Tab-separated table of C-alpha atoms and ligand atoms in Angstrom:
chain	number	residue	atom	x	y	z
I	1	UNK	CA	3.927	-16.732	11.440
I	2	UNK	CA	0.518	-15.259	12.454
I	3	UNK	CA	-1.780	-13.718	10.579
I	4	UNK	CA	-1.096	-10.151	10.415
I	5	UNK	CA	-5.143	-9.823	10.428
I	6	UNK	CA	-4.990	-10.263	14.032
I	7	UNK	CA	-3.616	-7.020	14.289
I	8	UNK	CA	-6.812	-4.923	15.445
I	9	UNK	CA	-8.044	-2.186	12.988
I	10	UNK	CA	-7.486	0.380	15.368
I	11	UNK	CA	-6.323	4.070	14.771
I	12	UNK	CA	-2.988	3.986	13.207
I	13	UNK	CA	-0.780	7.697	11.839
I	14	UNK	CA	-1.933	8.487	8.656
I	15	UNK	CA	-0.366	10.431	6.152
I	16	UNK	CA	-0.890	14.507	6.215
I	17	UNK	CA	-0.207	17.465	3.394
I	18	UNK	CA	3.462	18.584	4.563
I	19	UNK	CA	5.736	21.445	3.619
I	20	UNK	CA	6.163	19.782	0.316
I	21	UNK	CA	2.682	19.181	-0.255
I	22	UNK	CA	1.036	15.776	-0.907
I	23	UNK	CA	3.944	13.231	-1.368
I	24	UNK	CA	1.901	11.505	-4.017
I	25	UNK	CA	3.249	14.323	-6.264
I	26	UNK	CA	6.845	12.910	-6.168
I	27	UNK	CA	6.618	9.695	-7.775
I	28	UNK	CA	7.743	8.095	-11.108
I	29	UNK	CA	6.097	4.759	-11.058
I	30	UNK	CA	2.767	3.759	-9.197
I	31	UNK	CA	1.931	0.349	-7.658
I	32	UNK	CA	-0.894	-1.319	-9.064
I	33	UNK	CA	-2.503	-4.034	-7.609
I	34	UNK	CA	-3.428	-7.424	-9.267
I	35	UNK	CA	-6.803	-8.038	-7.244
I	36	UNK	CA	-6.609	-11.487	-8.596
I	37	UNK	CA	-3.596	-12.578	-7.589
I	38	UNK	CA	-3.402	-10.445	-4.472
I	39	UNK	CA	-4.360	-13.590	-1.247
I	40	UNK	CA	-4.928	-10.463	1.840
I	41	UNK	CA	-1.779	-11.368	3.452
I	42	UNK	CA	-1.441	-7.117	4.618
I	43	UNK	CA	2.474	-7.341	4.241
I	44	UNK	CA	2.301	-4.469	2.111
I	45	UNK	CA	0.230	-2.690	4.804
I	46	UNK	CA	2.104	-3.444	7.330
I	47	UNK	CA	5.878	-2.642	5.169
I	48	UNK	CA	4.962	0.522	3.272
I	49	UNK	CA	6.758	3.232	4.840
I	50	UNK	CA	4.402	6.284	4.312
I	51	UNK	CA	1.138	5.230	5.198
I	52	UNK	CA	-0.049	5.336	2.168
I	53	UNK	CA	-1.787	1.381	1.760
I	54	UNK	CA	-5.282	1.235	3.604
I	55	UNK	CA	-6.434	-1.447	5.065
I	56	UNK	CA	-10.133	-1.580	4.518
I	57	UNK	CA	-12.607	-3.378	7.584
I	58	UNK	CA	-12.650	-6.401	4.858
I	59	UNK	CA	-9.226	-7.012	5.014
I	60	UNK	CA	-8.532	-5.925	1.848
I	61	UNK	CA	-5.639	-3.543	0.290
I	62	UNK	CA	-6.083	-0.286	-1.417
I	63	UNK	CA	-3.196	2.237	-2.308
I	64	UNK	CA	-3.873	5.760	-1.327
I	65	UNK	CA	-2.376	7.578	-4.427
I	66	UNK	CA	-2.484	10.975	-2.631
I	67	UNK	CA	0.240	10.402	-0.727
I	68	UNK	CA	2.059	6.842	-1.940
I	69	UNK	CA	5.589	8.321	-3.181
I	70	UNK	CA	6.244	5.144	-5.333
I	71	UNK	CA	9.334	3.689	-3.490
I	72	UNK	CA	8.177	0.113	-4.717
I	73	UNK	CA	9.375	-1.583	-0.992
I	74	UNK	CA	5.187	-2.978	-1.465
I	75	UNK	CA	5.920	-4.429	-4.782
I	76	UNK	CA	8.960	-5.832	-3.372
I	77	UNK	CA	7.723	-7.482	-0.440
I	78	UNK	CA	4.687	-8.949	-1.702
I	79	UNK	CA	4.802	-12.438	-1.281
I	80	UNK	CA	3.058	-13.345	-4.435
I	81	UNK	CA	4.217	-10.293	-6.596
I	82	UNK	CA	0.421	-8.909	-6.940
I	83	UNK	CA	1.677	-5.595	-6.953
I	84	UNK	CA	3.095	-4.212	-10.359
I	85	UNK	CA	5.534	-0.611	-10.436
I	86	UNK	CA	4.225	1.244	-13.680
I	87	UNK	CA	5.553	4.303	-15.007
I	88	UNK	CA	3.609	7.520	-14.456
I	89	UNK	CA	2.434	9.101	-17.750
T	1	LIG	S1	5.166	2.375	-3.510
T	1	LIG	FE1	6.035	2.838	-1.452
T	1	LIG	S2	4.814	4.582	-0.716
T	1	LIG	FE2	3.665	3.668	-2.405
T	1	LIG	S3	2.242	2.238	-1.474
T	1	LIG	FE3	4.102	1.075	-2.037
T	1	LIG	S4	5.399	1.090	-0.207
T	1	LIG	FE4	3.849	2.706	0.061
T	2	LIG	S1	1.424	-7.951	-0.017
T	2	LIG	FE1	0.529	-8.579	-1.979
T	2	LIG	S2	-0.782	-10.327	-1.505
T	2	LIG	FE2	-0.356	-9.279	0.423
T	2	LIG	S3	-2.086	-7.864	0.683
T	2	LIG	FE3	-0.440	-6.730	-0.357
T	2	LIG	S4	-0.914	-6.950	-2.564
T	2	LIG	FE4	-2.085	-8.518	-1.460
């Protein structure tokens, strides 16, 4: 498989504030990400369905909490299980 950094960092939709406000607000558990075990691979990037993982110009991963609704398909689907579901307080 190639590496999904040869995708080009180009302008990509992004998430908006819709009728039911920020979709951040709906979740129950937030993904966390283990920076040490986490190897760059952008699957999570690439899988999560609202947007809501940005991919920085290093490469790197960072969850946009605004707007992630805490499905957990990122935790799920990262190869190396860097990313961790905890509950919201
Ligand atoms: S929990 Fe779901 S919405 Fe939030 S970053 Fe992961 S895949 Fe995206
Ligand atoms: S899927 Fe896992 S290893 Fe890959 S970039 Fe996301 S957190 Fe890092």
């Amino acid at each position: 498989m190639s590496s999904l950094k040869t995708i080009p960092l180009t302008p990509y939709s992004t998430p908006k504030v819709g009728a039911g406000g920020k979709t951040g607000t709906w979740r129950i558990e937030r993904p966390v990400i283990n920076y040490e075990k986490c190897i760059d691979c952008l699957i999570c990037w690439m899988y999560c369905p609202d947007s809501a993982i940005i991919r920085t110009e290093d490469d790197r991963v960072k969850i946009d909490y605004e707007y992630c609704k805490g499905c957990g398909i990122c935790a799920n689907e990262c190869p190396v299980k860097a990313i961790e579901m905890v509950r919201e307080v």
